[in-house]
Short mmCIF file of C-alpha atoms in Angstrom, two decimals:
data_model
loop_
_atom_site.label_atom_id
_atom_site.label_comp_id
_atom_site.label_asym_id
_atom_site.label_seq_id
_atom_site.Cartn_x
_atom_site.Cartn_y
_atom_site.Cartn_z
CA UNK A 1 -66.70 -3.78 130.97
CA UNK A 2 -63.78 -1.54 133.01
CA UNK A 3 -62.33 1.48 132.29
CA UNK A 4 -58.61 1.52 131.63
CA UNK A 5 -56.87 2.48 134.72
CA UNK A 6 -58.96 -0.42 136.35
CA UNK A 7 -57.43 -3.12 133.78
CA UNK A 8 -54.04 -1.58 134.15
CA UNK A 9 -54.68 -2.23 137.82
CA UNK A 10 -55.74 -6.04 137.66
CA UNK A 11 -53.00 -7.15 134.90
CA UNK A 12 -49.38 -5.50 136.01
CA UNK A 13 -47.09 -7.28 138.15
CA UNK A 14 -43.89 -5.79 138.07
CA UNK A 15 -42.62 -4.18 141.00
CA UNK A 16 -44.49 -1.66 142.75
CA UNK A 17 -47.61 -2.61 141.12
CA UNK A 18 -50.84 -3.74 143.06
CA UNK A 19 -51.62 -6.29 141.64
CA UNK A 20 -47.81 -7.48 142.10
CA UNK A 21 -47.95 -6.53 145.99
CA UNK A 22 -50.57 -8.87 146.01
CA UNK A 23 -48.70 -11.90 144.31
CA UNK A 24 -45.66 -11.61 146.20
CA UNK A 25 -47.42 -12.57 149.54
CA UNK A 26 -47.90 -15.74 148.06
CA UNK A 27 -45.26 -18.72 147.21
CA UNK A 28 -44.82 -18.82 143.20
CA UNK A 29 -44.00 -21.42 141.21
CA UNK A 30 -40.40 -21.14 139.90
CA UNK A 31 -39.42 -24.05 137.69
CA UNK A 32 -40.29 -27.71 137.39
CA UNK A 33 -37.50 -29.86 139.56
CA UNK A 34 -37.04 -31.84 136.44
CA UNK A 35 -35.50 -29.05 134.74
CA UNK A 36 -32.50 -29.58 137.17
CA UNK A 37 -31.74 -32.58 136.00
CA UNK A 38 -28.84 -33.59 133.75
CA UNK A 39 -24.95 -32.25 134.04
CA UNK A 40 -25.53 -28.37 134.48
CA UNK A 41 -28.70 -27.45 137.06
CA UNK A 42 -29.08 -23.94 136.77
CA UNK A 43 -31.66 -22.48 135.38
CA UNK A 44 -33.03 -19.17 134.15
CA UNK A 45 -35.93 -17.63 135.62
CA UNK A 46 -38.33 -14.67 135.08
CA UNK A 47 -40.90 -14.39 137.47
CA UNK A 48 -42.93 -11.56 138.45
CA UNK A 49 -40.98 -9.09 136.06
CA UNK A 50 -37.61 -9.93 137.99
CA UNK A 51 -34.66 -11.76 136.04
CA UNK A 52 -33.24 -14.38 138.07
CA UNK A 53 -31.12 -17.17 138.09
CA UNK A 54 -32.25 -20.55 140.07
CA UNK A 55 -29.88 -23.58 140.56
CA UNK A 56 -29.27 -26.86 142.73
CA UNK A 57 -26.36 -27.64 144.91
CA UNK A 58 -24.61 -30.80 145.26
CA UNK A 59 -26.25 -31.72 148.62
CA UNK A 60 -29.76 -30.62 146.95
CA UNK A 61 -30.58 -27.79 148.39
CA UNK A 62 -31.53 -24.70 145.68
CA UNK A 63 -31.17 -21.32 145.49
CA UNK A 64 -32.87 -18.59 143.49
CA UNK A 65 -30.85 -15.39 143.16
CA UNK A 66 -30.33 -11.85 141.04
CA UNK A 67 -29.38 -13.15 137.12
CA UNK A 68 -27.19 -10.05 137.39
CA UNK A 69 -23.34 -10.28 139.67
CA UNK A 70 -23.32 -7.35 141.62
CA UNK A 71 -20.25 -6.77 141.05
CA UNK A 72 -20.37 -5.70 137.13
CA UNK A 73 -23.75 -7.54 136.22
CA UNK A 74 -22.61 -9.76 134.31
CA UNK A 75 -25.29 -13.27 133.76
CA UNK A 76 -25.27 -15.46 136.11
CA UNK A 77 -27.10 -18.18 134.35
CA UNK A 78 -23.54 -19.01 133.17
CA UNK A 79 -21.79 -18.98 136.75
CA UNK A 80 -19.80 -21.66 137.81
CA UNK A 81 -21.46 -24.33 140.40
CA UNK A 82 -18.98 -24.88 143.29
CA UNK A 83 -18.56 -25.98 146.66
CA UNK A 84 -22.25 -25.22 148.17
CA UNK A 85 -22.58 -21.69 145.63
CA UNK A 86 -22.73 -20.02 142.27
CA UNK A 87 -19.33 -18.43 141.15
CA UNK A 88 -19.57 -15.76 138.32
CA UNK A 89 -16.91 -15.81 135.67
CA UNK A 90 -16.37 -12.78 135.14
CA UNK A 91 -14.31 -12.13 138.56
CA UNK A 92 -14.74 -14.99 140.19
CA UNK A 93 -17.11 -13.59 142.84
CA UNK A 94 -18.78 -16.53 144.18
CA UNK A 95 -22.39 -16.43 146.19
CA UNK A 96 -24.64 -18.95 148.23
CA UNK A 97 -27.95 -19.23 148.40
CA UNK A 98 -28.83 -17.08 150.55
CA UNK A 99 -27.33 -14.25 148.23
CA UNK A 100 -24.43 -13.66 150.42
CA UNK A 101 -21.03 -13.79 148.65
CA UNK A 102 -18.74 -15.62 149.91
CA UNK A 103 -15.24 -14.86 148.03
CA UNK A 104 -14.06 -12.10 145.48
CA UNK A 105 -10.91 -13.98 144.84
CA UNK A 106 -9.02 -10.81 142.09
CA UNK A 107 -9.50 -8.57 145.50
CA UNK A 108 -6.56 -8.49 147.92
CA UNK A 109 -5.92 -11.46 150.26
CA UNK A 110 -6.74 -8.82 153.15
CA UNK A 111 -10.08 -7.64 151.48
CA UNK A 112 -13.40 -8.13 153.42
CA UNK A 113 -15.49 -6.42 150.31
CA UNK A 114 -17.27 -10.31 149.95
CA UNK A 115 -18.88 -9.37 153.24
CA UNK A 116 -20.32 -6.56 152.69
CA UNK A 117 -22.02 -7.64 149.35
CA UNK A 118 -25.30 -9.75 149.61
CA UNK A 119 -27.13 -9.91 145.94
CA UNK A 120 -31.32 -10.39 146.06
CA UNK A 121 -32.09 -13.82 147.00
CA UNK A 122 -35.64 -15.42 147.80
CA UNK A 123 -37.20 -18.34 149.93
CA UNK A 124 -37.28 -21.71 147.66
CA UNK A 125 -39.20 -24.65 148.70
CA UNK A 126 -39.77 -27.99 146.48
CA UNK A 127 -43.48 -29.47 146.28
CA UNK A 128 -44.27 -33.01 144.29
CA UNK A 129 -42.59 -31.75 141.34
CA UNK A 130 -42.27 -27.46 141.74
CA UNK A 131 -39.43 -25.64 143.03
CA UNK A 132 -41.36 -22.54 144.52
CA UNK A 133 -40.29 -19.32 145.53
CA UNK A 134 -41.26 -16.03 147.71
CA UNK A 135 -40.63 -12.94 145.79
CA UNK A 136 -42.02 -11.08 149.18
CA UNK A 137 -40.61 -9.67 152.47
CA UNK A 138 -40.21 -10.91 155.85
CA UNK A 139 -41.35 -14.49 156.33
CA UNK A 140 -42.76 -16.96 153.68
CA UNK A 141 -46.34 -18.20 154.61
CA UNK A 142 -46.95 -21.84 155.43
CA UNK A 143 -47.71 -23.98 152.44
CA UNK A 144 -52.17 -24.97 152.34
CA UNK A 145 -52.61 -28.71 152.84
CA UNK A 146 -53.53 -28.69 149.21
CA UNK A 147 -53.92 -32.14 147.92
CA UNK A 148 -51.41 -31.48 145.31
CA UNK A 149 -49.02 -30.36 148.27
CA UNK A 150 -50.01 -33.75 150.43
CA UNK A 151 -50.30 -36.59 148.43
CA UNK A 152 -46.98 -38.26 147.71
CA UNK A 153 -44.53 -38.32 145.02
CA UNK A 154 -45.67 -41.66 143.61
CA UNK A 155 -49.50 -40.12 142.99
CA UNK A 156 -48.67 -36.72 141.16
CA UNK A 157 -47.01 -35.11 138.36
CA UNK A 158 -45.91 -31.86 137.51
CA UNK A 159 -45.55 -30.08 134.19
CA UNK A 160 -46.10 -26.43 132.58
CA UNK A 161 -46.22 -24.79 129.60
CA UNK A 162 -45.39 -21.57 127.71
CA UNK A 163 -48.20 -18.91 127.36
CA UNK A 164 -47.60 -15.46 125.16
CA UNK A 165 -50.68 -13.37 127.11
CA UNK A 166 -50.83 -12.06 130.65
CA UNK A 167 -51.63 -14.04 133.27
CA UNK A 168 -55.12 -12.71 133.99
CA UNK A 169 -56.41 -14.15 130.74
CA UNK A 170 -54.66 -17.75 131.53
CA UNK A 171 -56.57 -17.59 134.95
CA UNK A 172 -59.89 -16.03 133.91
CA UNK A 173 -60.19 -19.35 131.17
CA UNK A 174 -59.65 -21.52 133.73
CA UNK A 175 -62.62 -20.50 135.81
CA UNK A 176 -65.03 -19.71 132.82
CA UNK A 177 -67.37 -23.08 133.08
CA UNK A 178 -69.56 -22.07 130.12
CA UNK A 179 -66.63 -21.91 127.57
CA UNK A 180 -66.65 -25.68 127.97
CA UNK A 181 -69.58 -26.56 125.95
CA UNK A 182 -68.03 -24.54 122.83
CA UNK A 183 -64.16 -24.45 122.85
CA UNK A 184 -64.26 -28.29 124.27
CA UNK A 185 -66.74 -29.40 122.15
CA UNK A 186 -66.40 -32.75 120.08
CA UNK A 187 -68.84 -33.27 117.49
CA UNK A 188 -68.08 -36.94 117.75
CA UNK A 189 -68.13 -39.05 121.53
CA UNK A 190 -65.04 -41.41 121.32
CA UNK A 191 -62.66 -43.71 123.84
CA UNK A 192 -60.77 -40.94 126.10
CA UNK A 193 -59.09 -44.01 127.69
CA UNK A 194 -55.75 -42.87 126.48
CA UNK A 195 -56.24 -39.12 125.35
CA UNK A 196 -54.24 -36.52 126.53
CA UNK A 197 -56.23 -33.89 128.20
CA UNK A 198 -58.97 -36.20 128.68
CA UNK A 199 -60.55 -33.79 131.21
CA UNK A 200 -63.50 -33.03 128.91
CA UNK A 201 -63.63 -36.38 127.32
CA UNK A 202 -63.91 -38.83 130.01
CA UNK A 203 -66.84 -40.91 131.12
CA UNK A 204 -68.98 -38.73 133.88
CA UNK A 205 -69.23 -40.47 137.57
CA UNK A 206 -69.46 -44.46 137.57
CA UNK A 207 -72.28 -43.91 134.46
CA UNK A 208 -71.28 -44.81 130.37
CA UNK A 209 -72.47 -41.36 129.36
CA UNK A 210 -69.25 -39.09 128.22
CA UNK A 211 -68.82 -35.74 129.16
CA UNK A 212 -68.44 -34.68 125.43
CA UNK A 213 -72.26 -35.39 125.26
CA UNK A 214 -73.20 -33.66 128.38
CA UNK A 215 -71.49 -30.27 127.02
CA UNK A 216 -72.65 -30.99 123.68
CA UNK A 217 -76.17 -31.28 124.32
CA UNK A 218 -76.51 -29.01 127.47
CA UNK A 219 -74.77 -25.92 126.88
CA UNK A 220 -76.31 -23.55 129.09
CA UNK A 221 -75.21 -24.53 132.76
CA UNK A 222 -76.21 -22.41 135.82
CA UNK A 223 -73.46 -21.22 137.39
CA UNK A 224 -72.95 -20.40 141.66
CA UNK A 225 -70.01 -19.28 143.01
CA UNK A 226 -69.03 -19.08 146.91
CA UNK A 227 -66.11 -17.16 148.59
CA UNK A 228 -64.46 -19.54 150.36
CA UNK A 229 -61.02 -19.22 152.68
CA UNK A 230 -58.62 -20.13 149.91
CA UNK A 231 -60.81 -18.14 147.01
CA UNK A 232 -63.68 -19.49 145.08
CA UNK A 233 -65.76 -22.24 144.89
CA UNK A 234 -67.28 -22.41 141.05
CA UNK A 235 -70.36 -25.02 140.74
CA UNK A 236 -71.40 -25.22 137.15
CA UNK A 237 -74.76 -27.13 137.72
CA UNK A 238 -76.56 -28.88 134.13
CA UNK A 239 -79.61 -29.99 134.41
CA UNK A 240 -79.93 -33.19 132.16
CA UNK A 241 -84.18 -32.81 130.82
CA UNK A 242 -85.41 -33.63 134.53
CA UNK A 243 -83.59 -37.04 134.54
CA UNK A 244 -80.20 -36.17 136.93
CA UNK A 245 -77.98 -33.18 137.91
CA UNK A 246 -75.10 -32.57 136.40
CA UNK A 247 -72.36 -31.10 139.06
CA UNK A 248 -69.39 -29.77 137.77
CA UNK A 249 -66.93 -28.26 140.73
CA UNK A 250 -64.04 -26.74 140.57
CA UNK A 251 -62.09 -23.83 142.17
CA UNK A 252 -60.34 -20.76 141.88
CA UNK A 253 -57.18 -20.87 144.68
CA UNK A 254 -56.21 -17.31 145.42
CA UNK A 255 -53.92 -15.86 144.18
CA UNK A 256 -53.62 -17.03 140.37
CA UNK A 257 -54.54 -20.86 140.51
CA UNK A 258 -57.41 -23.31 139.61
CA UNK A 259 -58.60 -26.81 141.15
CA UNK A 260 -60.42 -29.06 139.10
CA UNK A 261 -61.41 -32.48 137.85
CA UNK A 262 -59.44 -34.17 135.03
CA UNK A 263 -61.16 -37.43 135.19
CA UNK A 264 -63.16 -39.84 137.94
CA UNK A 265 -59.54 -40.32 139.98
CA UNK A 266 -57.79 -37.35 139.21
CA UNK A 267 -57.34 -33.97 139.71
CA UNK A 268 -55.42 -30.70 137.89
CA UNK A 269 -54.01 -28.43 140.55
CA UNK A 270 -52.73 -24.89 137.94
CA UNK A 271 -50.95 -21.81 138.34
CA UNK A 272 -51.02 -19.26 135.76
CA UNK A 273 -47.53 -17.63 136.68
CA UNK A 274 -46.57 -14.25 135.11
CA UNK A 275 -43.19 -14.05 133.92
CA UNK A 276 -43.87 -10.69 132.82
CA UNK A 277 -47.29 -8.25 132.13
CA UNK A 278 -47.27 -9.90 128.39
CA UNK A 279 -46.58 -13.33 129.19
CA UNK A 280 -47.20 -16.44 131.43
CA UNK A 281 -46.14 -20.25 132.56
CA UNK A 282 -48.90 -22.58 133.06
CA UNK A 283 -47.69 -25.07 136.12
CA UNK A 284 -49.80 -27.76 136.86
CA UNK A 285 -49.59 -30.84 139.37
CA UNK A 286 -51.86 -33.72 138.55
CA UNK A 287 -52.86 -35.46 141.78
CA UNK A 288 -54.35 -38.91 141.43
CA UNK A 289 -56.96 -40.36 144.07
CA UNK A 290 -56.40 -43.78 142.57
CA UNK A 291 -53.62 -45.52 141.21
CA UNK A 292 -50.06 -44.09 141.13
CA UNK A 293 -49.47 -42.19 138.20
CA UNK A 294 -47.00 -43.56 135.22
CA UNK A 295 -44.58 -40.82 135.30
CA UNK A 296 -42.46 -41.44 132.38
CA UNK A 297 -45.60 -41.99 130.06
CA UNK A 298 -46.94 -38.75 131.49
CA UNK A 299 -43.95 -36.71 130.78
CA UNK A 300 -43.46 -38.39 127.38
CA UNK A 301 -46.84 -37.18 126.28
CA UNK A 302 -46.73 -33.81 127.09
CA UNK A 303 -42.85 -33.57 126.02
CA UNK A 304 -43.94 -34.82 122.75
CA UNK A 305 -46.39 -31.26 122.17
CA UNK A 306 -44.15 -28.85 123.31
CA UNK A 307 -40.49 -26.97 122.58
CA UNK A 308 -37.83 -27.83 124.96
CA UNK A 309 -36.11 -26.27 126.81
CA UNK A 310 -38.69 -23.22 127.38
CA UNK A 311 -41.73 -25.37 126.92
CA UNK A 312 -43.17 -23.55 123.86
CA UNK A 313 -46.30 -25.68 122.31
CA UNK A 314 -45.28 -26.91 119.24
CA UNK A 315 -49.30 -25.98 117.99
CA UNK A 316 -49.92 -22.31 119.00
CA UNK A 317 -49.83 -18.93 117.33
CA UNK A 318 -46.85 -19.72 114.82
CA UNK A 319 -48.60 -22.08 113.19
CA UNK A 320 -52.02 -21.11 113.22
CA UNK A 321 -53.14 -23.05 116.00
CA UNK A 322 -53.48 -26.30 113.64
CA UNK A 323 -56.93 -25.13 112.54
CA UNK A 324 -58.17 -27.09 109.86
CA UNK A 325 -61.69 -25.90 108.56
CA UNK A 326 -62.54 -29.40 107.33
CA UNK A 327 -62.14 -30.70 111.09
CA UNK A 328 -63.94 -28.08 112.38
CA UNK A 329 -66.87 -28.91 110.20
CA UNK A 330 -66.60 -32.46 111.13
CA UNK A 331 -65.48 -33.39 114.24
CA UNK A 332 -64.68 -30.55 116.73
CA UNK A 333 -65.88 -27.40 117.23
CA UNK A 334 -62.43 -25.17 117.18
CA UNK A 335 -61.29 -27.68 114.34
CA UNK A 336 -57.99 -27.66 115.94
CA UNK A 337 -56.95 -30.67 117.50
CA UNK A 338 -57.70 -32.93 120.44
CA UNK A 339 -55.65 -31.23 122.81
CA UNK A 340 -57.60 -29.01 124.69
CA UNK A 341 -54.63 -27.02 125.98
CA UNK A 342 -54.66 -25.82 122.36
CA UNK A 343 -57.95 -24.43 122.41
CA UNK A 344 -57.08 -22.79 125.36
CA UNK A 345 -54.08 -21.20 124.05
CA UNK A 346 -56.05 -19.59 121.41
CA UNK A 347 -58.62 -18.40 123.80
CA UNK A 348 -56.16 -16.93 126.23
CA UNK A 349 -53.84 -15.26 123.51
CA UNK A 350 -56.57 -14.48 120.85
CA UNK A 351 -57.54 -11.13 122.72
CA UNK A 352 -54.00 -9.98 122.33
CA UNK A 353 -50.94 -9.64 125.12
CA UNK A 354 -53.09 -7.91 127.56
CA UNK A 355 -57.08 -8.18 126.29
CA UNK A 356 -58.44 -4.76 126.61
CA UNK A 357 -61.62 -4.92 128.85
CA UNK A 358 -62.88 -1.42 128.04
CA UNK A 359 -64.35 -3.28 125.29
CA UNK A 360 -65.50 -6.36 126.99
CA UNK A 361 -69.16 -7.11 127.51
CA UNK A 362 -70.32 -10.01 130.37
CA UNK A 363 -73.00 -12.03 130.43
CA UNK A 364 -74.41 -14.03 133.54
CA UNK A 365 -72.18 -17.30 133.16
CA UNK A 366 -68.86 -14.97 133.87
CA UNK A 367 -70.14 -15.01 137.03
CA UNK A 368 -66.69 -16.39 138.28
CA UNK A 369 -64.51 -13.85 136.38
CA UNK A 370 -66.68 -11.02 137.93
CA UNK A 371 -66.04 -12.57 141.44
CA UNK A 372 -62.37 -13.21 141.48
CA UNK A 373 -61.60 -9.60 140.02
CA UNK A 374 -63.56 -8.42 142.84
CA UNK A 375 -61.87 -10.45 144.96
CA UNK A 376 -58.12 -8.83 143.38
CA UNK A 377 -58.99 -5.81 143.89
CA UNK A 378 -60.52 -6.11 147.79
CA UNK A 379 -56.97 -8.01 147.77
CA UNK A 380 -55.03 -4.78 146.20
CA UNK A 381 -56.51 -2.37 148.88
CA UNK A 382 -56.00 -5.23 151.89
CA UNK A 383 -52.11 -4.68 151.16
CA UNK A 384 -52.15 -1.18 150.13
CA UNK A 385 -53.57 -0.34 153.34
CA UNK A 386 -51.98 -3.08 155.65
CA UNK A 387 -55.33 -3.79 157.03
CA UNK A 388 -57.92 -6.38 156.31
CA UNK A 389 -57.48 -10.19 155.67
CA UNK A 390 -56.16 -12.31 152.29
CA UNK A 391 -57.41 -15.44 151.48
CA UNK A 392 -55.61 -18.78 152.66
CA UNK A 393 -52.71 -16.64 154.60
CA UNK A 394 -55.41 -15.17 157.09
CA UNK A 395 -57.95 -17.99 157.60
CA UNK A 396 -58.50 -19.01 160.99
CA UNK A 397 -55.52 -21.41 161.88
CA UNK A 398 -53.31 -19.88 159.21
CA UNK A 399 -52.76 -21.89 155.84
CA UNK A 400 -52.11 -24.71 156.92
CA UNK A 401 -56.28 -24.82 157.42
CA UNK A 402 -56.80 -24.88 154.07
CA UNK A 403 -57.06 -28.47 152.84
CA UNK A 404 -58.85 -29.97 149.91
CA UNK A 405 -60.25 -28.13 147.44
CA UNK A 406 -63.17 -30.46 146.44
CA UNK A 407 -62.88 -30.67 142.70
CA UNK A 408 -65.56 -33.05 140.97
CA UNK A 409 -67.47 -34.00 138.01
CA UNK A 410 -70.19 -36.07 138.98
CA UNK A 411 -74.04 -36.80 138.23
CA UNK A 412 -76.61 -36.09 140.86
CA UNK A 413 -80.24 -36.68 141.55
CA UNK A 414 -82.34 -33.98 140.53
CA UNK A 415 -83.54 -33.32 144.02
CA UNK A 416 -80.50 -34.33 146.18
CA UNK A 417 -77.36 -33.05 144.21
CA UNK A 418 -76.79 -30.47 146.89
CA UNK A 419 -75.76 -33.46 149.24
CA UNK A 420 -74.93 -36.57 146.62
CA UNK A 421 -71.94 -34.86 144.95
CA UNK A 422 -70.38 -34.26 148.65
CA UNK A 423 -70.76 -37.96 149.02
CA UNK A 424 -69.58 -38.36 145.90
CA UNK A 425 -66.18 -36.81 146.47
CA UNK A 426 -66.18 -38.55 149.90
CA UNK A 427 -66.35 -42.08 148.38
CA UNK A 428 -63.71 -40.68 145.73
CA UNK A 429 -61.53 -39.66 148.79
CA UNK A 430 -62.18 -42.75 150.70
CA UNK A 431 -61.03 -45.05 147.86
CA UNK A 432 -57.45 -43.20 148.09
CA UNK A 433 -54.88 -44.75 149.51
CA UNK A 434 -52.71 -42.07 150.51
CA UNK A 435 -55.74 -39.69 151.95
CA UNK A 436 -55.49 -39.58 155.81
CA UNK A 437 -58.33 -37.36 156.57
CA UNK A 438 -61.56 -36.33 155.83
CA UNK A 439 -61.25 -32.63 157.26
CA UNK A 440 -62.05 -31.10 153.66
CA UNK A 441 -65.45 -32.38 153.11
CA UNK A 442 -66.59 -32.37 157.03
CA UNK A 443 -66.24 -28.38 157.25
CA UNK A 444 -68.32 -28.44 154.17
#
């Protein structure tokens, strides 16, 4: 439980807030690159409380700019793409990416008003499937040597969705182990060989026992969790009656993402992204250790469960959530669906747009959600103060240090896990044909 003032402090993240000092030290995603496809690429944006207008030049570079022409502020989202910039059609006042405009063609032929006017514009970089952007000052930091960021093209997959909550809740799911036994729960075990969000479905390690059984019939993990340079490290740990270890391992990547395992080959690298204080994207890049990933089938299934072109589920609060009591007497324990990004949706935006946490009471499997807010707020006073380190963008050798995270569902010995699930991930890494390195599991 916190007081007010203290949730206030943890969930805004418009300008001038803490917590949004905090987020704008670190690269955001923007939009998915595939949303730049077809005739017009421009795209709207709201990030971080800030209306803006992103878009994709002929040559391919991108820019990510004010919505609003400072000239009368009229919407750029509507501007006209030309010649390396964005013109507005209001006046004609045309701007690169940079933000600088370059003509204001109703002024005099004499007029050098286009060079005095410069509109906000931010650092974009593209990564396996994001367009990012840095919503801070001065420099942008180095990218982490994520595995999402250094596998190729041909072995990830990007995608996001549309979340009505703030973007503490989205986060604070995603490193909540426990919830997995209950929200993920199927009362039946069945083929995942071809489900979408599989994650919690899928056949644990090279064994024939499915994870829906493991949370089924062990539903009170022990849960450690270790600062580490880029955040968290969250080990769920299920012992299974004596006979084996269940390790679970997945990670919180500061500032608002998550690492973990989706199945045996691959993992979910997610950002919960606030586009405002009462609602967040959901980016993800899927990052496979094993075969290249079937892009068009990927995209197909997820297209087929959500709104286009905002990416609103098609199952969420309008309609209930599908909840159907019958299933959930049956066959799963939310009785809405197999798609587990549903059950999350109602878990995240349930509480309301911003869950009050005067009223909140932990228990010891939060564990997690008690670190990282810890870890926000040491974060808060690091940049309120301008002294003190942040995680990945002061670790010894700068970001680019950062490599990994180890994210991995595996089972164990009962008296060697703390060793077998690091050789575990090893022979998973081993096996991958783009992976160049084993610096992520040596510094272990």
């Amino acid at each position: 439980m916190i007081n007010a003032e203290m949730n206030r402090k943890l969930t805004e993240i418009g300008a001038g807030t803490e917590a949004g000092a905090v987020l704008r030290r670190y690269w955001q995603p923007v939009a998915l690159v595939d949303e730049f496809d077809g005739p017009r690429p421009v795209r709207p944006v709201t990030l971080l409380g800030e209306k803006l207008v992103a878009f994709r030049n002929e040559d391919g570079t991108y820019g990510l700019i004010d919505r609003h022409c400072p000239h009368r502020g009229a919407d750029l989202c509507y501007g006209r793409l030309e010649d390396g910039g964005i013109r507005c059609p209001f006046h004609g006042w045309k701007f690169d990416t940079d933000g600088q405009c370059l003509e204001t063609p109703a002024e005099p032929e004499e007029s050098q008003l286009a060079s005095r006017i410069k509109t906000t514009a931010y650092p974009v970089a593209v990564r396996n499937g994001i367009l990012f952007g840095y919503l801070g000052t001065g420099e942008p930091p180095a990218f982490p040597k994520l595995d999402c960021f250094t596998a190729p093209d041909s072995h990830t997959f990007a995608f996001k969705g549309l979340i009505e909550s703030n973007w503490l809740q989205a986060l604070e799911v995603g490193i909540d182990p426990a919830h997995a036994s209950f929200l993920h729960r199927y009362l039946e075990d069945d083929d995942p060989a071809d489900a979408y969000g599989k994650q919690f479905r899928d056949y644990v390690g090279d064994t024939d026992i499915p994870m829906t059984r493991i949370l089924r019939d062990f539903p009170r993990p022990k849960i450690d969790v270790e600062t580490t340079d880029y955040g968290l490290r969250i080990m769920a740990l299920r012992d299974l009656d004596g006979q084996a270890m269940h390790v679970r391992v997945t990670n919180q990547v500061f500032p608002q993402a998550i690492t973990i395992p989706m199945s045996n080959e691959m993992t979910i690298t997610q950002w919960h992204v606030p586009i405002d204080d009462e609602n967040c994207y959901w980016y993800a890049i899927f990052t496979s250790f094993g075969n290249t990933v079937d892009k068009v089938k990927m995209r197909q299934q997820r297209e087929a469960l959500y709104i286009m072109p905002d990416y609103i589920p098609k199952v969420g609060k309008q309609n209930g959530y599908g909840y159907d009591p019958v299933e959930q007497k049956m066959r799963t324990y939310t009785g809405m669906g197999d798609d587990i990004n549903v059950h999350d949706q109602w878990a995240v935006e349930s509480p309301g747009p911003i869950q009050d946490r005067t009223k909140e009471h932990l228990g010891q499997t939060d564990v997690a959600i008690a670190a990282y807010r810890r870890l926000l707020l040491r974060a808060i006073k690091t940049v309120a103060k301008g002294e003190g380190t942040l995680p990945i963008l002061d670790t010894p050798g700068g970001p680019g240090a950062i490599k990994g995270p180890i994210a991995i569902d595996t089972l164990a010995p009962h008296d060697t896990w703390r060793s077998a699930w690091l050789a575990s991930e090893q022979k998973r890494r081993e096996a991958a044909p783009w992976y160049l390195g084993t610096d992520s599991i040596a510094a272990e």
